[in-house]
Amino acid sequence: MSTSTKIFVGVVIVVVMALTSFWGVYAPTFSEAYVLPVQMTAADGTPLGNFQCRPVAAENGKTLLVFRDTDLLRQTTGNMVHSKIILTYKGSPFFEGIVPGPMEAIEIPAGSLPAPFRPLPQN
């Protein structure tokens, strides 16, 4: 292999590695594209915070909302055991439930998810 060919191959490898690295840092992954931003409030309307969660299919027609900032969520819900919370998406409530304890995730009926996050029907 000639020197110019080796240089060309080396440059191509460096460019591909740089583009791959750039894409990996700046492109959203599938899970990032499927993050559900929710607002959580207490039953009396007291805001508890904005959270990001990822819907994951669970058994018996349920969906598990796995929250990203689990430390903040545990602090927020730590003293709320058996308290009612409301989850909203873009100002529209989609789930009301009881806090099971300091939580990292919550199970909701799959049909409760906001329309953009509902799973497609299976054939």
Short mmCIF file of C-alpha atoms in Angstrom, two decimals:
data_model
loop_
_atom_site.label_atom_id
_atom_site.label_comp_id
_atom_site.label_asym_id
_atom_site.label_seq_id
_atom_site.Cartn_x
_atom_site.Cartn_y
_atom_site.Cartn_z
CA MET A 1 0.00 0.00 0.00
CA SER A 2 1.39 3.38 -0.99
CA THR A 3 2.02 6.18 1.49
CA SER A 4 -0.73 8.36 0.00
CA THR A 5 -3.23 5.49 0.34
CA LYS A 6 -2.23 4.97 3.98
CA ILE A 7 -2.65 8.68 4.69
CA PHE A 8 -6.03 8.71 2.94
CA VAL A 9 -7.24 5.66 4.93
CA GLY A 10 -5.98 7.23 8.16
CA VAL A 11 -7.83 10.47 7.44
CA VAL A 12 -11.03 8.58 6.62
CA ILE A 13 -10.78 6.64 9.89
CA VAL A 14 -10.23 9.83 11.90
CA VAL A 15 -13.15 11.58 10.17
CA VAL A 16 -15.48 8.61 10.75
CA MET A 17 -14.45 8.39 14.40
CA ALA A 18 -14.98 12.14 14.87
CA LEU A 19 -18.42 12.06 13.22
CA THR A 20 -19.42 9.01 15.25
CA SER A 21 -18.31 10.72 18.45
CA PHE A 22 -20.07 13.95 17.49
CA TRP A 23 -23.29 12.09 16.65
CA GLY A 24 -23.16 10.11 19.89
CA VAL A 25 -22.86 13.28 21.95
CA TYR A 26 -25.38 15.47 20.17
CA ALA A 27 -27.96 13.12 18.69
CA PRO A 28 -30.82 12.06 20.93
CA THR A 29 -30.98 8.37 21.63
CA PHE A 30 -34.26 6.54 21.18
CA SER A 31 -34.85 6.63 24.93
CA GLU A 32 -34.18 10.39 25.00
CA ALA A 33 -36.69 10.89 22.21
CA TYR A 34 -39.25 8.95 24.26
CA VAL A 35 -38.95 10.95 27.48
CA LEU A 36 -42.26 12.13 28.92
CA PRO A 37 -42.02 15.50 30.71
CA VAL A 38 -44.59 15.63 33.50
CA GLN A 39 -45.67 18.11 36.10
CA MET A 40 -46.58 16.63 39.49
CA THR A 41 -49.00 18.31 41.87
CA ALA A 42 -50.62 17.35 45.15
CA ALA A 43 -54.40 16.86 45.22
CA ASP A 44 -54.85 20.41 46.55
CA GLY A 45 -52.98 21.81 43.51
CA THR A 46 -49.66 22.42 45.27
CA PRO A 47 -46.90 22.06 42.63
CA LEU A 48 -44.43 19.32 43.51
CA GLY A 49 -42.14 19.78 40.53
CA ASN A 50 -41.39 19.03 36.92
CA PHE A 51 -39.99 15.61 36.19
CA GLN A 52 -38.88 13.57 33.22
CA CYS A 53 -39.87 9.93 33.01
CA ARG A 54 -39.74 7.12 30.51
CA PRO A 55 -42.82 4.96 29.95
CA VAL A 56 -41.99 1.25 30.06
CA ALA A 57 -44.51 -1.49 29.30
CA ALA A 58 -45.51 -3.48 32.37
CA GLU A 59 -47.83 -6.44 32.89
CA ASN A 60 -51.64 -6.46 32.93
CA GLY A 61 -52.13 -3.43 30.67
CA LYS A 62 -50.04 -1.19 32.89
CA THR A 63 -47.21 1.19 32.12
CA LEU A 64 -44.36 1.91 34.50
CA LEU A 65 -43.22 5.53 34.50
CA VAL A 66 -39.53 5.40 35.42
CA PHE A 67 -38.42 8.83 36.60
CA ARG A 68 -35.05 10.31 35.69
CA ASP A 69 -34.19 12.40 38.76
CA THR A 70 -34.92 9.74 41.37
CA ASP A 71 -33.18 11.58 44.21
CA LEU A 72 -35.40 14.65 43.80
CA LEU A 73 -38.46 12.44 43.37
CA ARG A 74 -37.72 10.45 46.54
CA GLN A 75 -37.22 13.71 48.48
CA THR A 76 -40.44 15.13 47.04
CA THR A 77 -42.57 12.06 47.78
CA GLY A 78 -40.82 10.85 50.96
CA ASN A 79 -43.38 12.40 53.32
CA MET A 80 -46.35 11.85 51.02
CA VAL A 81 -47.06 8.15 51.58
CA HIS A 82 -50.77 7.52 50.84
CA SER A 83 -51.18 11.07 49.53
CA LYS A 84 -52.89 11.74 46.23
CA ILE A 85 -50.84 13.15 43.32
CA ILE A 86 -51.81 14.34 39.86
CA LEU A 87 -49.54 14.00 36.82
CA THR A 88 -50.06 16.39 33.92
CA TYR A 89 -48.55 16.68 30.46
CA LYS A 90 -48.64 20.10 28.77
CA GLY A 91 -51.24 21.28 31.29
CA SER A 92 -53.60 18.32 30.82
CA PRO A 93 -53.96 15.86 33.72
CA PHE A 94 -53.54 12.25 32.64
CA PHE A 95 -53.18 10.35 35.94
CA GLU A 96 -54.33 10.68 39.53
CA GLY A 97 -53.02 8.20 42.05
CA ILE A 98 -51.74 7.52 45.51
CA VAL A 99 -48.06 7.80 46.42
CA PRO A 100 -46.94 4.31 47.50
CA GLY A 101 -43.93 5.69 49.38
CA PRO A 102 -40.71 7.45 48.47
CA MET A 103 -40.84 6.47 44.83
CA GLU A 104 -38.60 6.12 41.82
CA ALA A 105 -41.34 4.94 39.48
CA ILE A 106 -45.11 4.64 39.45
CA GLU A 107 -47.37 2.19 37.67
CA ILE A 108 -50.31 3.61 35.73
CA PRO A 109 -52.87 2.16 33.29
CA ALA A 110 -51.38 2.14 29.78
CA GLY A 111 -54.43 3.95 28.41
CA SER A 112 -53.74 6.86 30.76
CA LEU A 113 -50.62 7.95 28.89
CA PRO A 114 -50.93 11.16 26.86
CA ALA A 115 -51.65 10.46 23.18
CA PRO A 116 -48.09 10.99 21.85
CA PHE A 117 -46.80 8.38 24.32
CA ARG A 118 -49.45 5.69 23.99
CA PRO A 119 -48.23 2.45 22.46
CA LEU A 120 -49.50 1.56 19.02
CA PRO A 121 -52.14 -1.19 18.97
CA GLN A 122 -50.75 -4.64 18.30
CA ASN A 123 -52.05 -6.58 15.26
#
